[in-house]
């Protein structure tokens, strides 16, 4: 049974992956190119893929951060922004931009659109798939750019690089902080939870399910199973056959989710700094609640959006001040693995 | 002086970096022969050759198609060495390097250092019978099997071919004179030794044999040098460490200080993008330092990284480390103490323990209504919430998180049959099989709060029966053969006979360096009437057994009892 069950599981996952790819192909017409500079992509370039909506004030630092890490081209899908962010993007020499008015939710939260772009442009490249409020850092990121990491991962025989999504928050009510475009968000969101994460292994997928952090602590104390998923696989050596399964938390084929070591050792991993709680989160939550475009059954998370709109204070005396990657590594939130 | 030191350099990628290094070496006056891998496109090779055209002592040798683990790399080294020895008769030492090597000190310093070791061949050469560090599972079999398939491109065939030969008992003959030795392929040999290897009348015979050895570039020169050398210094002159899978560690810009202080002459391999390293080390500097190479600091740096990759940090559960059962290398981060029944029989046991031992003392961390952190904090170190539902979502993670976040400070907490146990006593099983745990249990003590609470006796009786049932199961777990924790169990009657002694033992374990004897033990709660309470439980048909032989009229020890 064991062997046969494995074969059957493999078959079902393959079918699932093929369905996801077909779905992406069907939806590729939902996005219209605003400006396509993908001719500039060279073999070996690290690429970044993102979907966004009204993130204009995050974009300057986002682009600066990833350019400094060595991302050579950004492929962005703008989902009906009305804050001018699309104009900012289209003006960048290393950005290709698509635009759509279609439903974010019906596109599996933008993944179908990105899936199509990844299939066309990502094959053979190390590809970052991130949101505009996610900044990837990893051990030595201040002295070793992404190509150093990807060269090394490739020599190690790795095709994916995992990360914990770490919610950053300010001290005091969420609406009292100020942030100007281009400012490093860690200057405003200077705190995080260092050690309240729970991990469960999803045996069918081989992926870890990490939850916890300030949102679980503050908003989901009574319903921890609904706490946000913090597992991320932001960096993958893409193959056109790969498919995102559940946002950027997990993908197929299943082996790519094996970003952890199960024999006691530590694989290399990073942290996605989550800048969700920058000022404006209250209005955004109210809008999300009414648009009903987000994760979970509609209505299920209304209380969460209400709580966010009320600008709570996530800070407490046990919060940890942000001090850079060395502290994150010492606290076991990321690891250099063998990358000394 | 540098003219007597020649280099051979094998390049296949990052040709621009190789050119920089070649120029640095050649400008110091050392001849250099470059082998460009045959897979390198002609245009790239031409660019390289043109960029070095102004240097008369840089030559290019016939090209071979390099494939990892195969003879081609030896052939390349032979060609390059032959050309170097033939065209530069003044060369007395030959240094083998790759395009990813970087000289860390002036070439003249290396030449002077070699002159201080005349007639010595620097080559790592270890008898294959004595090594245990070969990666990939093959050591002696590298020399006695056939390897018709490329390891990297035809892994499956490679493995099957090995399996088949093992099955058939295939064993190639090793040429008579040869004793297989292996070691790093980056060496520095004297002209005399290298010439003897290359012109040995038996060379065609040896070459034929080594063509079919696996990874001959790590064994050809390393074995043959044993036939010809006068004095072998068995170490590689190039700084370069390998990880647990046999892959070389890579140097980046942030290694600059480490490399500088190592005083080594050559390092590999360098990431081609490490601009600061190339800029710093290829800037011409004054030669003349006779410092000895000190690779040990760098060795330690990489050994730590490898240990983190292979064994990880004990007690850490994270996105890239999630050990399976019994693969943890330490289930928790640090030693901790679990007390069951102590807070029930002593007044303010928590406060007393916190005062006498330098450790963090919590209440019932797994109490049903909330986690009783020390000081009853709402949110504890690391952001742990006192919410019972968050904690019970994953009690084991709650414990491992707490112990990880408080490393450096011993944690003590109260536990009991009324607390969250996890599915199937998951939590207790975890602690009982954890060598960091110290679990001390006074059985039956859960009855004391019941007795003191008063109220509806039928309800008390039901609760007593429930707690006794749970504690019996707990004791069974603590007495199982799989236990690795330090476990002590007393019945309540036993314990109360002389509480000072067990307390002293526990105290010594918790605070081994505190020399002091316990000056005072905590006051016992008032147990007058407890014996009658137990009798009443019996009268109501319940059988309280875990307290031991508790006397009807309790002879409580003097509450003001003082240690001698």
Coordinates of N, CA and C in Angstrom, one line a residue, chain B residues 370-527:
Chain B
X370 N -4.9 29.8 31.9 CA -3.9 30.6 31.3 C -2.5 30.2 31.7
X371 N -1.5 30.6 30.9 CA -0.1 30.3 31.3 C 0.3 31.2 32.4
X372 N 0.7 30.6 33.5 CA 1.1 31.4 34.7 C 2.6 31.7 34.6
X373 N 2.9 32.8 33.8 CA 4.3 33.1 33.7 C 4.8 33.8 35.0
X374 N 6.1 33.7 35.3 CA 6.7 34.4 36.4 C 6.2 35.9 36.4
X375 N 5.8 36.3 37.6 CA 5.3 37.7 37.7 C 3.9 37.9 37.0
X376 N 3.4 36.7 36.5 CA 2.1 36.7 35.8 C 2.0 37.7 34.7
X377 N 3.2 37.7 33.9 CA 3.2 38.6 32.7 C 2.1 38.1 31.7
X378 N 1.6 39.1 31.0 CA 0.6 38.8 29.9 C 1.3 38.2 28.7
X379 N 2.5 38.9 28.4 CA 3.3 38.5 27.3 C 4.7 38.3 27.8
X380 N 5.2 37.1 27.5 CA 6.6 36.8 28.1 C 7.6 36.9 27.0
X381 N 8.9 36.7 27.4 CA 10.0 36.8 26.5 C 9.7 36.1 25.1
X382 N 10.1 36.7 24.1 CA 9.9 36.2 22.7 C 8.5 36.4 22.2
X383 N 7.6 37.0 23.0 CA 6.3 37.3 22.6 C 5.3 36.2 22.9
X384 N 5.7 35.3 23.8 CA 4.7 34.2 24.2 C 3.5 34.8 24.9
X385 N 2.4 34.5 24.5 CA 1.1 35.0 25.1 C 0.7 34.1 26.2
X386 N 0.0 34.6 27.2 CA -0.4 33.8 28.3 C -1.8 33.1 28.0
X387 N -2.3 33.3 26.7 CA -3.6 32.8 26.3 C -3.5 31.3 26.3
X388 N -4.4 30.6 27.0 CA -4.4 29.2 27.1 C -4.7 28.6 25.7
X389 N -5.6 29.2 24.9 CA -5.9 28.6 23.6 C -4.7 28.7 22.6
X390 N -3.9 29.8 22.7 CA -2.7 29.8 21.8 C -1.7 28.8 22.3
X391 N -1.6 28.7 23.6 CA -0.6 27.7 24.1 C -1.0 26.3 23.8
X392 N -2.3 26.0 24.0 CA -2.8 24.6 23.7 C -2.9 24.2 22.3
X393 N -2.8 25.2 21.4 CA -2.7 25.0 20.0 C -1.5 24.1 19.6
X394 N -0.4 24.3 20.4 CA 0.8 23.6 20.2 C 1.7 23.6 21.5
X395 N 1.3 22.9 22.5 CA 1.9 23.0 23.8 C 3.4 22.7 23.7
X396 N 3.8 21.8 22.8 CA 5.2 21.4 22.8 C 6.0 22.6 22.2
X397 N 5.5 23.3 21.2 CA 6.2 24.5 20.7 C 6.2 25.6 21.7
X398 N 5.2 25.7 22.5 CA 5.2 26.7 23.6 C 6.4 26.4 24.5
X399 N 6.6 25.2 24.9 CA 7.7 24.8 25.8 C 9.0 25.1 25.1
X400 N 9.2 24.6 23.9 CA 10.5 24.7 23.2 C 10.8 26.2 22.9
X401 N 9.8 26.9 22.6 CA 10.0 28.4 22.3 C 10.4 29.1 23.6
X402 N 9.8 28.8 24.7 CA 10.1 29.4 26.0 C 11.6 29.1 26.3
X403 N 12.0 27.8 26.2 CA 13.3 27.4 26.6 C 14.4 28.0 25.6
X404 N 14.0 28.2 24.3 CA 14.9 28.7 23.3 C 15.1 30.2 23.6
X405 N 14.0 30.9 23.9 CA 14.1 32.4 24.0 C 14.8 32.8 25.4
X406 N 14.8 31.9 26.3 CA 15.4 32.3 27.6 C 16.7 31.6 27.9
X407 N 17.4 31.2 26.8 CA 18.7 30.6 26.9 C 19.6 31.4 27.9
X408 N 20.3 30.7 28.7 CA 21.2 31.5 29.7 C 20.5 31.6 31.0
X409 N 19.3 31.3 31.1 CA 18.6 31.5 32.4 C 17.7 30.2 32.6
X410 N 18.0 29.5 33.7 CA 17.2 28.3 33.9 C 15.7 28.6 34.2
X411 N 14.9 27.8 33.6 CA 13.4 27.9 33.8 C 12.9 26.8 34.7
X412 N 12.1 27.2 35.6 CA 11.4 26.2 36.5 C 9.9 26.5 36.4
X413 N 9.1 25.4 36.4 CA 7.7 25.7 36.4 C 7.0 24.5 37.1
X414 N 5.7 24.9 37.5 CA 4.9 23.9 38.2 C 4.1 23.1 37.2
X415 N 3.8 21.9 37.5 CA 3.0 21.1 36.6 C 2.1 20.2 37.4
X416 N 1.1 19.6 36.8 CA 0.2 18.8 37.6 C -0.8 18.1 36.8
X417 N -1.5 17.2 37.4 CA -2.5 16.4 36.6 C -3.7 17.3 36.2
X418 N -3.9 18.5 36.7 CA -5.0 19.4 36.3 C -4.6 20.2 35.1
X419 N -3.3 20.1 34.6 CA -2.8 21.0 33.6 C -3.0 20.4 32.2
X420 N -2.9 21.2 31.2 CA -2.9 20.7 29.8 C -1.9 19.7 29.6
X421 N -2.2 18.6 29.0 CA -1.3 17.5 28.8 C -0.9 17.2 27.4
X422 N -1.7 17.8 26.5 CA -1.5 17.6 25.0 C -2.2 16.2 24.7
X423 N -2.4 16.0 23.4 CA -3.0 14.7 23.0 C -2.1 13.5 23.4
X424 N -2.7 12.6 24.1 CA -2.0 11.4 24.4 C -0.8 11.7 25.3
X425 N -0.9 12.6 26.2 CA 0.2 13.0 27.1 C 1.4 13.4 26.3
X426 N 1.2 14.0 25.2 CA 2.3 14.4 24.3 C 3.3 15.2 25.0
X427 N 2.9 16.2 25.8 CA 3.8 17.1 26.4 C 4.7 16.4 27.4
X428 N 4.1 15.5 28.3 CA 4.9 14.8 29.3 C 5.8 13.8 28.6
X429 N 5.4 13.2 27.6 CA 6.3 12.3 26.8 C 7.5 13.0 26.3
X430 N 7.2 14.2 25.8 CA 8.3 15.0 25.2 C 9.3 15.4 26.3
X431 N 8.8 15.8 27.5 CA 9.7 16.2 28.6 C 10.4 15.0 29.2
X432 N 9.7 13.9 29.3 CA 10.3 12.7 29.9 C 11.4 12.1 29.1
X433 N 11.3 12.3 27.8 CA 12.4 11.8 26.9 C 13.4 12.9 26.6
X434 N 13.4 14.0 27.3 CA 14.3 15.1 27.0 C 15.4 15.1 28.1
X435 N 16.6 14.9 27.8 CA 17.7 14.9 28.8 C 17.9 16.2 29.5
X436 N 17.3 17.3 29.0 CA 17.4 18.6 29.7 C 16.4 18.7 30.8
X437 N 15.5 17.8 30.9 CA 14.4 18.0 31.9 C 14.8 17.4 33.2
X438 N 14.4 18.1 34.3 CA 14.5 17.6 35.6 C 13.1 17.6 36.2
X439 N 12.5 16.4 36.4 CA 11.1 16.4 36.8 C 11.0 15.8 38.2
X440 N 10.4 16.5 39.1 CA 10.3 16.1 40.4 C 8.8 16.1 40.8
X441 N 8.3 15.0 41.3 CA 6.9 14.8 41.5 C 6.6 14.3 42.9
X442 N 5.7 15.0 43.6 CA 5.2 14.5 44.9 C 3.8 14.0 44.6
X443 N 3.6 12.7 44.6 CA 2.4 12.1 44.1 C 1.3 12.3 45.1
X444 N 0.1 12.6 44.7 CA -1.0 12.8 45.5 C -1.2 14.2 46.0
X445 N -0.2 15.1 45.8 CA -0.3 16.4 46.4 C -1.5 17.2 45.8
X446 N -1.9 16.9 44.6 CA -3.1 17.6 44.0 C -4.3 17.5 44.9
X447 N -4.3 16.6 45.9 CA -5.5 16.5 46.8 C -5.5 17.7 47.8
X448 N -4.3 18.3 48.1 CA -4.3 19.4 49.1 C -5.2 20.5 48.7
X449 N -5.0 21.1 47.5 CA -5.9 22.2 47.2 C -7.4 21.8 47.2
X450 N -7.7 20.6 46.9 CA -9.1 20.1 47.0 C -9.6 20.2 48.4
X451 N -8.7 19.6 49.3 CA -9.1 19.6 50.7 C -9.2 21.0 51.2
X452 N -8.4 22.0 50.8 CA -8.4 23.3 51.3 C -9.6 24.1 50.7
X453 N -10.0 23.7 49.5 CA -11.1 24.5 48.9 C -12.4 24.3 49.5
X454 N -12.6 23.1 50.1 CA -13.9 22.8 50.7 C -15.0 22.8 49.6
X455 N -16.2 23.0 50.0 CA -17.3 23.0 49.0 C -18.0 21.6 48.9
X456 N -18.7 21.5 47.8 CA -19.5 20.3 47.6 C -18.6 19.0 47.5
X457 N -18.8 18.1 48.5 CA -17.9 17.0 48.6 C -18.1 16.0 47.4
X458 N -19.3 15.8 46.9 CA -19.4 14.9 45.8 C -18.6 15.4 44.6
X459 N -18.6 16.7 44.4 CA -17.8 17.3 43.3 C -16.3 17.1 43.5
X460 N -15.9 17.3 44.8 CA -14.5 17.1 45.2 C -14.1 15.7 44.9
X461 N -15.0 14.8 45.3 CA -14.7 13.4 45.1 C -14.5 13.0 43.6
X462 N -15.4 13.5 42.8 CA -15.2 13.3 41.3 C -13.9 13.9 40.8
X463 N -13.6 15.1 41.2 CA -12.4 15.7 40.8 C -11.1 14.9 41.3
X464 N -11.2 14.5 42.5 CA -10.1 13.7 43.1 C -9.9 12.4 42.3
X465 N -10.9 11.8 41.9 CA -10.8 10.5 41.1 C -10.2 10.8 39.8
X466 N -10.6 12.0 39.2 CA -10.1 12.3 37.8 C -8.6 12.6 37.9
X467 N -8.2 13.4 38.9 CA -6.8 13.8 39.0 C -5.9 12.6 39.3
X468 N -6.4 11.7 40.2 CA -5.7 10.5 40.5 C -5.4 9.6 39.3
X469 N -6.5 9.5 38.5 CA -6.4 8.7 37.3 C -5.3 9.3 36.3
X470 N -5.3 10.6 36.2 CA -4.4 11.3 35.3 C -3.0 11.1 35.9
X471 N -2.8 11.3 37.2 CA -1.5 11.3 37.7 C -0.9 9.9 37.7
X472 N -1.7 8.9 37.8 CA -1.3 7.5 37.7 C -0.7 7.3 36.3
X473 N -1.4 7.8 35.3 CA -0.9 7.6 33.9 C 0.5 8.4 33.7
X474 N 0.5 9.6 34.4 CA 1.8 10.4 34.3 C 2.9 9.6 34.9
X475 N 2.7 9.0 36.0 CA 3.8 8.2 36.7 C 4.2 7.1 35.8
X476 N 3.2 6.4 35.2 CA 3.6 5.3 34.3 C 4.5 5.8 33.2
X477 N 4.2 7.0 32.6 CA 5.1 7.5 31.6 C 6.5 7.8 32.2
X478 N 6.5 8.4 33.4 CA 7.8 8.7 33.9 C 8.6 7.5 34.3
X479 N 8.0 6.4 34.4 CA 8.7 5.2 34.8 C 9.0 4.2 33.6
X480 N 8.7 4.7 32.4 CA 8.8 3.9 31.2 C 10.3 3.8 30.9
X481 N 10.7 2.8 30.1 CA 12.1 2.6 29.8 C 12.7 3.6 28.9
X482 N 11.9 4.4 28.3 CA 12.4 5.4 27.3 C 12.8 6.7 27.9
X483 N 12.6 6.8 29.2 CA 12.8 8.1 29.8 C 14.3 8.5 29.8
X484 N 14.5 9.8 29.5 CA 15.9 10.3 29.5 C 16.0 11.5 30.5
X485 N 14.9 12.0 31.0 CA 14.9 13.1 31.9 C 15.4 12.6 33.3
X486 N 15.8 13.5 34.1 CA 16.2 13.2 35.5 C 14.9 13.3 36.3
X487 N 14.5 12.1 36.8 CA 13.1 12.0 37.4 C 13.2 11.5 38.8
X488 N 12.4 12.2 39.7 CA 12.3 11.8 41.1 C 10.8 11.8 41.4
X489 N 10.4 10.7 42.1 CA 9.0 10.6 42.5 C 9.0 10.2 44.0
X490 N 8.2 11.0 44.7 CA 7.9 10.6 46.1 C 6.4 10.6 46.3
X491 N 6.0 9.7 47.2 CA 4.6 9.9 47.6 C 4.6 11.0 48.6
X492 N 3.4 11.6 48.8 CA 3.3 12.8 49.6 C 3.8 12.4 51.0
X493 N 3.4 11.2 51.5 CA 3.7 10.8 52.9 C 5.2 10.7 53.0
X494 N 5.9 10.1 52.0 CA 7.3 10.0 52.1 C 8.0 11.3 52.1
X495 N 7.5 12.2 51.3 CA 8.2 13.5 51.1 C 8.1 14.3 52.4
X496 N 6.9 14.3 53.0 CA 6.7 15.1 54.2 C 7.4 14.6 55.4
X497 N 7.9 13.4 55.4 CA 8.6 12.9 56.5 C 9.9 13.7 56.7
X498 N 10.6 14.0 55.6 CA 11.8 14.9 55.7 C 11.9 15.7 54.5
X499 N 11.2 16.8 54.3 CA 11.2 17.5 53.1 C 12.6 18.2 52.8
X500 N 13.4 18.4 53.8 CA 14.6 19.2 53.7 C 15.6 18.5 52.7
X501 N 15.7 17.2 52.9 CA 16.7 16.5 52.1 C 16.4 16.5 50.6
X502 N 15.3 16.1 50.2 CA 15.0 16.2 48.7 C 15.1 17.6 48.2
X503 N 14.7 18.6 48.9 CA 14.8 20.0 48.5 C 16.3 20.3 48.3
X504 N 17.1 19.9 49.2 CA 18.6 20.2 49.1 C 19.1 19.6 47.8
X505 N 18.8 18.3 47.6 CA 19.3 17.6 46.4 C 18.8 18.4 45.1
X506 N 17.6 18.8 45.0 CA 17.1 19.5 43.9 C 17.8 20.8 43.7
X507 N 18.0 21.5 44.8 CA 18.6 22.8 44.8 C 20.1 22.7 44.3
X508 N 20.8 21.6 44.7 CA 22.1 21.4 44.3 C 22.2 21.2 42.8
X509 N 21.2 20.6 42.2 CA 21.1 20.3 40.8 C 20.8 21.6 40.0
X510 N 19.9 22.4 40.6 CA 19.5 23.6 39.9 C 20.6 24.6 39.9
X511 N 21.2 24.8 41.0 CA 22.2 25.8 41.2 C 23.5 25.1 41.7
X512 N 24.2 24.4 40.8 CA 25.3 23.6 41.3 C 26.5 24.4 41.8
X513 N 26.5 25.7 41.4 CA 27.7 26.5 41.9 C 27.4 27.2 43.1
X514 N 26.1 27.3 43.5 CA 25.8 28.0 44.8 C 26.2 27.1 45.9
X515 N 27.3 27.4 46.6 CA 27.8 26.6 47.6 C 26.9 26.5 48.8
X516 N 26.1 27.5 49.0 CA 25.4 27.7 50.3 C 24.4 26.5 50.5
X517 N 24.3 26.1 51.8 CA 23.3 25.2 52.1 C 22.0 26.0 52.2
X518 N 20.9 25.3 52.0 CA 19.6 26.0 52.2 C 19.4 26.4 53.6
X519 N 19.2 27.6 53.8 CA 19.1 28.1 55.2 C 17.7 27.8 55.7
X520 N 16.8 27.9 54.8 CA 15.4 27.8 55.3 C 14.6 27.0 54.2
X521 N 13.8 26.1 54.6 CA 12.9 25.5 53.6 C 11.6 26.2 53.8
X522 N 10.8 26.2 52.7 CA 9.6 27.0 52.7 C 8.6 26.4 53.7
X523 N 7.7 27.2 54.2 CA 6.7 26.7 55.1 C 5.7 25.8 54.4
X524 N 5.3 24.7 55.2 CA 4.3 23.8 54.6 C 2.9 24.5 54.8
X525 N 2.0 24.1 53.9 CA 0.6 24.6 54.2 C 0.1 23.8 55.3
X526 N -0.9 24.3 55.9 CA -1.5 23.7 57.1 C -2.3 22.4 56.7
X527 N -1.8 21.3 57.2 CA -2.4 20.0 56.7 C -3.3 19.4 57.8

